[in-house]
Amino acid sequence: MFIGRERELKFLEDKYTEKKGQLIVLYGRRRVGKTETLREFCKDKPHIFFSCTQTTGRVQLAKFSARILKEDIPARQYVSEFADWEKAFRAILDLPYGDRKKLIVIDEFPYMCRGDKSIPSILQNLWDTAFKDSNVMIILCGSAMSFMEKELLAEKNPLYGRATGIYKMNKMGFYDAARFFPGYSARDKVLTYAVLGGIPHYLNQFSPELSVEENIKRNILTKGSVLYSEVDFLLHQELRETPIYNSIIEAVALGNTRLNDISQKSLVENTSKTSVYLKNLMELGIVEREFSVDAGEKEKANTARGTYRLTDNFFRFWYAFGFANLSQLEDGDTDGVYEYLVGPALHEFASLAFEDVCREYVRELQKKNELPFRYAKMGRWTGKTTTVRGREAENRIAETEIDILAISRGAKEYLVGECKFKGSAFSYSEYLDTAAKLAPLREKAKFYYALFSESGFDDRIIAEAQTKEELSLFDLETIVNLNR
């Protein structure tokens, strides 16, 4: 059963129904579900779906010709293979689809270009002279992020400015990922998301009929399972020097977020080299460089600033528990690794993913116009803050962070959010710590507070929330079951 991707499908459907010709570029990291989404879109439509392979240009042309010539076009009566790419692409105009769009999907388009670098120029010429005014929809799909962004869509490329739609597919959000496991409890949905993230290929490896523990054992920690070798396979496919990348990813997964710390932990010679490796991982969608929500462009331009984190939850899980214990897993000690290493730490491990879930929840509330104000930006806040506790307490300046800070346009209103994924209730003292953050700004702006908790709230917080309209409480069931 196909799950999610409603926005992507709507985008494609809207383009399909437009009268003019369409040249769509759709791309995203591997495993994100591009091919499955395109196949779902093509259902019930006459179409050609061509998957490129890593082969020579001559072989690729022969395969493409064979696929086109399966259709009832005039050329099939005269040739068994097109002489060149220009003739092969031009044959799209002869597809016998009547009044319906002549739809063709070229999956892994970078492989086609690698075999023949003239292909973008050939397509550009055909687009300008024939396709753009015809009832044609060509979708170019690719996983090679750097090629798609820096070459195909770059100003120097012949196809620059020709695309009628450009869509970068990202990982699924929590609410779509949770739909893979309709029978799971709210807590188990968060745990599963913390382990697998929003990559459909990973989500499909887990059985909704098995517990989270049994799924982790069978489908991640057992040698021979798809996810056991997934990280190693992907890195070898995309990168050279995989031992260095392994060290860097492991350093980030274990909580080293600053460039200097990552460089030291991974034993890379200097930060400039580490920065290059991290840049490559960012291009693959595995690592991201994160800034405080209020950071300016000058700070973001400084390569020494910002923190690094893994965007892929499964990579984070694998380097925390799989890669670190690979020798034991190779020996078949799956139960032991889970019982003594994964199980005791899984709940705390999931707390970071829970923050992501809560931020997604806030975004959904904004869409529903259910927040006290409309924010202009929202994310994690980090910095120095002065805290004041009690009338006689001294002011303290300390490094701190806020899980969620939403700021209105003009910074007249703030929403401060704190997320607790733990086995005990959100305590009143924890609420006071949250309320004390950014206290000096309360003189100039209106502040609201949102507390998110897996295990509910103590009585004092509940009583205060009943009398303060600026304080909102969200328990786990409310957060997870937003769309019910």
Coordinates of C-alpha atoms in Angstrom, one line a residue:
M1 CA 0.0 0.0 0.0
F2 CA 1.3 3.4 -1.0
I3 CA 1.5 5.8 2.0
G4 CA 1.8 9.6 2.1
R5 CA 3.3 12.0 -0.5
E6 CA 0.1 13.8 -1.0
R7 CA 1.8 17.1 -1.7
E8 CA 4.2 15.6 -4.2
L9 CA 1.3 13.8 -6.0
K10 CA -0.8 17.0 -6.1
F11 CA 2.1 18.9 -7.6
L12 CA 2.6 16.4 -10.3
E13 CA -1.2 16.1 -11.0
D14 CA -1.5 19.9 -11.3
K15 CA 1.3 20.0 -13.8
Y16 CA -0.2 17.0 -15.7
T17 CA -3.5 18.8 -16.2
E18 CA -1.9 22.0 -17.5
K19 CA -2.3 22.5 -21.2
K20 CA 1.3 23.4 -22.1
G21 CA 4.3 21.1 -22.2
Q22 CA 5.9 20.2 -19.0
L23 CA 9.6 19.6 -18.1
I24 CA 9.8 18.5 -14.5
V25 CA 13.0 17.9 -12.5
L26 CA 12.3 15.8 -9.4
Y27 CA 15.3 14.8 -7.2
G28 CA 16.2 13.8 -3.6
R29 CA 18.6 11.6 -1.7
R30 CA 18.5 7.8 -2.2
R31 CA 15.8 5.8 -0.5
V32 CA 13.5 8.8 -0.1
G33 CA 10.8 7.3 -2.3
K34 CA 11.1 9.1 -5.6
T35 CA 10.6 6.1 -7.8
E36 CA 7.6 4.8 -5.8
T37 CA 6.0 8.2 -5.9
L38 CA 6.4 8.6 -9.6
R39 CA 5.0 5.1 -10.2
E40 CA 2.0 6.0 -8.1
F41 CA 1.5 9.1 -10.1
C42 CA 1.8 7.2 -13.4
K43 CA -1.0 4.7 -12.4
D44 CA -4.0 4.9 -14.7
K45 CA -2.1 7.2 -17.1
P46 CA -0.6 6.1 -20.5
H47 CA 3.1 6.5 -19.9
I48 CA 6.7 5.4 -20.4
F49 CA 8.8 4.8 -17.3
F50 CA 12.5 4.3 -18.2
S51 CA 15.0 3.5 -15.5
C52 CA 18.5 4.3 -16.5
T53 CA 21.4 2.1 -15.5
Q54 CA 25.1 2.6 -15.0
T55 CA 26.2 1.6 -18.4
T56 CA 27.7 3.1 -21.6
G57 CA 25.8 5.6 -23.7
R58 CA 25.5 3.2 -26.5
V59 CA 23.9 0.5 -24.4
Q60 CA 21.7 3.1 -22.7
L61 CA 20.4 4.3 -26.1
A62 CA 19.7 0.7 -27.2
K63 CA 17.6 0.1 -24.0
F64 CA 15.8 3.4 -24.3
S65 CA 15.1 2.7 -28.0
A66 CA 13.7 -0.7 -27.1
R67 CA 11.3 0.8 -24.6
I68 CA 10.1 3.5 -26.9
L69 CA 9.6 1.1 -29.8
K70 CA 7.3 -1.1 -27.7
E71 CA 4.7 1.7 -28.2
D72 CA 2.6 1.8 -31.4
I73 CA 4.6 4.6 -33.1
P74 CA 5.4 4.8 -36.8
A75 CA 9.1 4.3 -36.3
R76 CA 8.7 0.7 -35.1
Q77 CA 7.8 -0.3 -38.7
Y78 CA 11.2 0.8 -40.0
V79 CA 13.9 0.6 -37.2
S80 CA 14.8 -1.7 -34.4
E81 CA 16.9 1.0 -32.7
F82 CA 17.2 4.7 -33.0
A83 CA 20.5 6.0 -34.5
D84 CA 21.0 8.7 -32.0
W85 CA 19.4 10.4 -28.9
E86 CA 17.8 13.2 -30.9
K87 CA 15.7 10.8 -32.9
A88 CA 14.9 8.7 -29.8
F89 CA 13.7 11.7 -27.8
R90 CA 11.8 13.1 -30.8
A91 CA 9.8 9.9 -31.0
I92 CA 8.0 10.9 -27.8
L93 CA 5.9 13.2 -29.9
D94 CA 4.6 10.1 -31.8
L95 CA 3.3 8.3 -28.7
P96 CA -0.3 7.1 -29.4
Y97 CA -2.0 8.6 -26.3
G98 CA -4.7 10.6 -28.0
D99 CA -5.7 13.7 -26.2
R100 CA -3.9 12.7 -23.0
K101 CA -0.4 14.0 -22.2
K102 CA 2.5 12.1 -23.6
L103 CA 4.0 11.2 -20.2
I104 CA 7.6 9.9 -19.9
V105 CA 9.6 9.5 -16.7
I106 CA 13.4 9.1 -16.9
D107 CA 14.5 7.7 -13.6
E108 CA 18.2 8.2 -12.5
F109 CA 18.7 10.7 -15.3
P110 CA 22.3 11.4 -14.2
Y111 CA 23.3 7.9 -15.3
M112 CA 22.0 8.7 -18.8
C113 CA 24.0 12.0 -18.8
R114 CA 27.1 10.2 -17.6
G115 CA 27.1 7.9 -20.6
D116 CA 26.6 10.8 -23.0
K117 CA 27.3 14.4 -21.9
S118 CA 25.5 15.9 -24.9
I119 CA 22.0 14.7 -23.7
P120 CA 21.1 18.0 -21.8
S121 CA 21.9 19.9 -25.0
I122 CA 19.8 17.6 -27.2
L123 CA 16.9 17.9 -24.8
Q124 CA 17.3 21.7 -24.6
N125 CA 17.1 22.0 -28.4
L126 CA 14.1 19.7 -28.6
W127 CA 12.3 21.5 -25.8
D128 CA 12.8 24.9 -27.4
T129 CA 11.7 23.7 -30.9
A130 CA 9.1 21.1 -30.3
F131 CA 8.3 19.9 -26.7
K132 CA 7.3 23.1 -24.9
D133 CA 4.4 23.8 -27.2
S134 CA 3.2 20.1 -27.3
N135 CA 1.1 18.0 -25.0
V136 CA 4.2 16.4 -23.4
M137 CA 5.3 15.9 -19.9
I138 CA 8.9 14.8 -19.3
I139 CA 10.0 14.0 -15.8
L140 CA 13.8 13.9 -15.1
C141 CA 14.4 12.2 -11.8
G142 CA 17.7 11.7 -10.0
S143 CA 19.4 10.8 -6.7
A144 CA 22.8 12.3 -7.4
M145 CA 22.2 15.5 -5.5
S146 CA 25.3 17.4 -6.5
F147 CA 24.7 16.6 -10.2
M148 CA 21.0 17.7 -10.1
E149 CA 21.7 20.9 -8.1
K150 CA 25.1 22.0 -9.3
E151 CA 25.0 20.8 -12.9
L152 CA 21.6 20.1 -14.3
L153 CA 19.9 23.1 -12.6
A154 CA 23.0 25.4 -12.8
E155 CA 23.2 28.4 -15.1
K156 CA 25.9 26.8 -17.2
N157 CA 23.7 23.8 -18.0
P158 CA 21.8 23.8 -21.3
L159 CA 18.5 23.0 -19.5
Y160 CA 18.9 25.9 -17.2
G161 CA 15.6 27.9 -17.1
R162 CA 13.7 25.3 -19.2
A163 CA 12.2 23.3 -16.3
T164 CA 8.5 24.1 -15.7
G165 CA 8.7 22.6 -12.2
I166 CA 11.5 21.7 -9.8
Y167 CA 10.7 19.6 -6.8
K168 CA 13.2 18.4 -4.2
M169 CA 11.8 15.4 -2.3
N170 CA 12.6 15.2 1.3
K171 CA 12.1 12.5 3.9
M172 CA 8.6 12.0 5.2
G173 CA 7.5 13.8 8.3
F174 CA 6.5 12.0 11.5
Y175 CA 2.8 11.9 10.8
D176 CA 3.2 10.1 7.4
A177 CA 5.9 7.7 8.9
A178 CA 3.5 6.8 11.7
R179 CA 0.9 5.6 9.2
F180 CA 3.1 2.6 8.5
F181 CA 2.3 1.3 12.0
P182 CA -1.4 2.0 12.6
G183 CA -1.6 -0.5 15.5
Y184 CA 1.4 0.9 17.5
S185 CA 0.9 2.9 20.6
A186 CA 1.8 6.6 20.5
R187 CA 5.0 5.9 22.4
D188 CA 6.0 3.1 20.0
K189 CA 5.3 5.3 17.0
V190 CA 7.8 7.9 18.4
L191 CA 10.4 5.2 19.2
T192 CA 10.1 3.7 15.7
Y193 CA 10.4 7.2 14.1
A194 CA 13.5 7.8 16.3
V195 CA 15.0 4.6 14.9
L196 CA 14.0 4.8 11.2
G197 CA 13.2 8.4 10.5
G198 CA 11.1 9.3 7.5
I199 CA 12.7 7.2 4.8
P200 CA 10.0 4.9 3.3
H201 CA 12.5 2.2 2.3
Y202 CA 13.5 1.8 5.9
L203 CA 10.0 2.0 7.2
N204 CA 9.0 -0.8 4.9
Q205 CA 11.5 -3.1 6.4
F206 CA 9.7 -3.2 9.8
S207 CA 6.6 -5.3 10.2
P208 CA 3.6 -3.6 11.9
E209 CA 2.7 -7.0 13.3
L210 CA 6.0 -7.2 15.4
S211 CA 7.0 -5.2 18.4
V212 CA 9.5 -2.4 18.2
E213 CA 12.1 -4.6 20.0
E214 CA 11.5 -7.6 17.7
N215 CA 11.7 -5.4 14.6
I216 CA 15.0 -3.9 15.7
K217 CA 16.4 -7.3 16.4
R218 CA 15.2 -9.0 13.2
N219 CA 15.5 -6.1 10.7
I220 CA 18.5 -4.1 11.9
L221 CA 20.8 -6.1 14.3
T222 CA 20.6 -9.4 12.5
K223 CA 23.3 -10.0 9.9
G224 CA 21.8 -10.5 6.4
S225 CA 18.8 -8.2 7.0
V226 CA 18.5 -5.3 4.6
L227 CA 19.1 -2.6 7.1
Y228 CA 22.1 -4.3 8.6
S229 CA 24.2 -3.5 5.6
E230 CA 22.3 -0.4 4.4
V231 CA 24.6 2.3 5.7
D232 CA 27.7 0.6 4.4
F233 CA 26.1 0.0 1.1
L234 CA 25.0 3.6 0.6
L235 CA 28.3 5.1 1.7
H236 CA 30.3 2.9 -0.7
Q237 CA 27.9 3.7 -3.5
E238 CA 28.2 7.5 -3.0
L239 CA 31.6 8.2 -1.5
R240 CA 35.2 7.3 -1.5
E241 CA 37.3 7.2 1.7
T242 CA 34.5 5.5 3.6
P243 CA 36.6 4.8 6.7
I244 CA 37.0 8.6 7.2
Y245 CA 33.3 9.2 6.7
N246 CA 32.5 6.4 9.1
S247 CA 34.6 8.1 11.8
I248 CA 33.0 11.5 11.1
I249 CA 29.4 10.2 11.1
E250 CA 30.1 8.2 14.3
A251 CA 31.5 11.4 16.0
V252 CA 28.3 13.3 15.1
A253 CA 26.0 10.5 16.1
L254 CA 27.7 10.3 19.5
G255 CA 26.9 14.0 20.2
N256 CA 29.9 15.9 18.9
T257 CA 28.2 18.8 17.1
R258 CA 31.0 21.4 16.8
L259 CA 33.4 21.4 13.9
N260 CA 36.5 21.3 16.1
D261 CA 35.0 18.5 18.3
I262 CA 34.1 16.4 15.3
S263 CA 37.6 16.8 13.8
Q264 CA 39.3 15.8 17.1
K265 CA 37.0 12.8 17.7
S266 CA 37.3 11.5 14.2
L267 CA 41.1 12.1 14.2
V268 CA 41.0 14.0 10.9
E269 CA 44.1 16.2 10.6
N270 CA 42.4 19.6 10.6
T271 CA 39.1 21.3 10.6
S272 CA 39.3 22.5 7.0
K273 CA 39.5 18.8 5.8
T274 CA 36.7 17.9 8.2
S275 CA 34.6 20.7 6.8
V276 CA 34.9 19.3 3.3
Y277 CA 33.9 15.8 4.4
L278 CA 30.9 17.3 6.3
K279 CA 29.9 19.3 3.2
N280 CA 29.8 16.1 1.1
L281 CA 27.6 14.4 3.7
M282 CA 25.3 17.5 3.7
E283 CA 24.9 17.2 -0.1
L284 CA 23.8 13.6 0.4
G285 CA 21.2 14.6 3.0
I286 CA 22.9 12.7 5.8
V287 CA 24.2 15.6 7.8
E288 CA 22.9 19.2 8.3
R289 CA 24.4 22.3 9.7
E290 CA 22.1 23.9 12.2
F291 CA 21.9 27.4 13.5
S292 CA 19.9 29.0 16.3
V293 CA 16.5 30.1 15.0
D294 CA 17.5 33.8 15.3
A295 CA 20.9 33.5 13.6
G296 CA 21.6 36.1 10.9
E297 CA 23.1 35.6 7.5
K298 CA 26.5 36.8 8.6
E299 CA 26.7 34.1 11.3
K300 CA 25.5 31.4 8.8
A301 CA 28.3 32.4 6.4
N302 CA 31.0 31.8 9.0
T303 CA 32.2 28.2 8.4
A304 CA 33.3 27.9 12.0
R305 CA 29.8 28.6 13.4
G306 CA 26.8 26.4 13.7
T307 CA 26.4 22.8 14.9
Y308 CA 26.2 19.6 12.9
R309 CA 23.7 16.8 13.4
L310 CA 22.6 13.8 11.5
T311 CA 19.3 14.4 9.6
D312 CA 18.8 10.7 9.1
N313 CA 17.5 9.0 12.2
F314 CA 18.5 5.6 11.0
F315 CA 22.1 6.6 10.5
R316 CA 22.1 8.0 14.0
F317 CA 20.7 4.8 15.4
W318 CA 23.1 2.6 13.4
Y319 CA 26.3 4.5 14.5
A320 CA 25.1 4.6 18.1
F321 CA 24.3 0.9 18.4
G322 CA 25.1 -1.1 15.3
F323 CA 28.5 0.2 14.1
A324 CA 29.8 0.5 17.6
N325 CA 29.0 -3.1 18.3
L326 CA 29.6 -4.6 14.9
S327 CA 32.0 -7.4 16.1
Q328 CA 29.3 -8.7 18.5
L329 CA 26.6 -8.5 15.8
E330 CA 28.9 -10.4 13.4
D331 CA 29.2 -13.1 16.0
G332 CA 25.4 -13.3 16.1
D333 CA 24.9 -11.9 19.6
T334 CA 21.8 -10.0 18.5
D335 CA 19.8 -10.6 21.7
G336 CA 22.8 -9.6 23.9
V337 CA 23.4 -6.3 22.0
Y338 CA 19.8 -5.4 22.3
E339 CA 19.3 -6.4 26.0
Y340 CA 22.4 -4.7 27.4
L341 CA 23.1 -1.9 25.0
V342 CA 20.0 -0.9 22.8
G343 CA 17.1 -1.5 25.2
P344 CA 18.4 0.4 28.2
A345 CA 19.3 3.5 26.1
L346 CA 16.6 3.5 23.5
H347 CA 14.2 5.7 25.4
E348 CA 16.7 8.4 26.0
F349 CA 18.0 8.1 22.4
A350 CA 14.5 8.9 21.2
S351 CA 14.3 12.2 23.1
L352 CA 16.0 14.1 20.2
A353 CA 13.6 12.7 17.7
F354 CA 10.7 13.6 20.0
E355 CA 11.8 17.3 19.7
D356 CA 11.5 17.0 15.9
V357 CA 8.0 15.5 16.3
C358 CA 7.0 18.4 18.5
R359 CA 8.3 21.0 16.0
E360 CA 6.3 19.2 13.3
Y361 CA 3.3 19.4 15.5
V362 CA 3.7 23.2 15.9
R363 CA 4.0 23.5 12.1
E364 CA 0.7 21.6 11.8
L365 CA -1.0 23.9 14.3
Q366 CA 0.2 26.9 12.3
K367 CA -1.4 25.4 9.2
K368 CA -4.7 25.0 11.1
N369 CA -4.4 28.5 12.6
E370 CA -4.5 27.1 16.1
L371 CA -1.5 29.0 17.5
P372 CA -1.9 32.2 19.5
F373 CA 0.0 34.1 16.7
R374 CA 1.5 33.4 13.3
Y375 CA 5.2 32.9 13.5
A376 CA 7.7 34.0 10.9
K377 CA 10.4 31.5 11.9
M378 CA 10.6 28.5 14.2
G379 CA 13.3 26.1 15.4
R380 CA 15.8 25.4 18.1
W381 CA 17.3 28.3 19.9
T382 CA 20.8 28.3 21.4
G383 CA 22.7 31.0 23.1
K384 CA 23.4 32.8 26.4
T385 CA 20.5 33.8 28.6
T386 CA 20.0 35.5 31.9
T387 CA 17.9 33.5 34.2
V388 CA 16.1 34.9 37.3
R389 CA 14.8 32.4 39.9
G390 CA 13.0 34.0 42.9
R391 CA 13.0 37.6 44.0
E392 CA 16.2 37.3 46.0
A393 CA 18.1 35.0 43.5
E394 CA 21.0 36.4 41.6
N395 CA 20.9 36.7 37.9
R396 CA 22.8 34.0 36.1
I397 CA 24.2 34.1 32.5
A398 CA 24.7 30.7 31.0
E399 CA 24.8 28.8 27.8
T400 CA 21.4 27.2 27.2
E401 CA 19.0 26.1 24.5
I402 CA 15.3 26.2 23.9
D403 CA 13.8 23.1 22.1
I404 CA 11.3 25.2 20.2
L405 CA 11.3 29.0 19.7
A406 CA 8.7 30.5 17.4
I407 CA 9.0 34.2 16.6
S408 CA 6.4 36.5 15.0
R409 CA 7.3 38.9 12.3
G410 CA 8.7 42.0 14.0
A411 CA 9.6 39.9 17.1
K412 CA 6.6 41.1 19.1
E413 CA 5.4 37.6 20.1
Y414 CA 7.4 34.5 21.1
L415 CA 6.4 30.9 21.7
V416 CA 8.8 29.0 23.9
G417 CA 8.4 25.2 23.8
E418 CA 10.0 22.6 26.0
C419 CA 9.9 18.8 25.1
K420 CA 10.2 16.0 27.7
F421 CA 10.3 12.4 26.5
K422 CA 10.8 10.6 29.8
G423 CA 9.0 8.2 32.1
S424 CA 8.0 10.8 34.7
A425 CA 5.7 13.8 34.5
F426 CA 6.9 17.3 33.4
S427 CA 7.7 18.9 36.8
Y428 CA 6.8 22.4 38.0
S429 CA 10.5 23.2 38.5
E430 CA 11.2 22.2 34.9
Y431 CA 8.5 24.6 33.9
L432 CA 10.0 27.4 35.9
D433 CA 13.4 26.8 34.2
T434 CA 11.6 27.1 30.8
A435 CA 9.8 30.2 31.8
A436 CA 13.0 31.8 33.1
K437 CA 14.7 31.6 29.7
L438 CA 14.8 34.8 27.7
A439 CA 13.2 36.5 30.7
P440 CA 14.7 40.0 29.8
L441 CA 12.8 40.0 26.5
R442 CA 9.4 39.7 28.2
E443 CA 9.4 43.5 28.8
K444 CA 9.3 44.1 25.0
A445 CA 7.3 41.2 23.7
K446 CA 4.4 38.9 24.5
F447 CA 5.5 35.4 25.5
Y448 CA 3.6 32.1 25.3
Y449 CA 4.7 28.8 26.6
A450 CA 4.0 25.3 25.2
L451 CA 5.0 22.2 27.1
F452 CA 5.2 18.8 25.4
S453 CA 5.4 15.7 27.6
E454 CA 5.4 11.9 27.1
S455 CA 4.2 11.3 30.7
G456 CA 1.9 14.2 31.4
F457 CA 2.3 17.0 33.9
D458 CA 2.4 17.4 37.6
D459 CA -0.7 18.9 39.3
R460 CA 0.9 22.4 39.8
I461 CA 1.5 22.9 36.1
I462 CA -2.0 21.7 35.3
A463 CA -3.5 24.1 37.8
E464 CA -1.4 27.0 36.4
A465 CA -2.4 26.2 32.8
Q466 CA -6.1 26.4 33.8
T467 CA -5.6 30.1 34.8
K468 CA -3.0 31.2 32.3
E469 CA -4.0 31.5 28.7
E470 CA -0.4 31.9 27.6
L471 CA 0.5 28.4 28.9
S472 CA -0.5 25.4 26.8
L473 CA 0.1 21.7 27.6
F474 CA 0.3 18.9 25.1
D475 CA 0.5 15.2 26.1
L476 CA 1.8 12.4 24.0
E477 CA -1.6 11.2 22.7
T478 CA -2.5 14.7 21.6
I479 CA 0.7 15.2 19.8
V480 CA 0.8 11.8 18.0
N481 CA -2.9 11.7 17.1
L482 CA -3.1 15.2 15.7
N483 CA -5.0 14.2 12.6
R484 CA -7.5 11.8 14.2

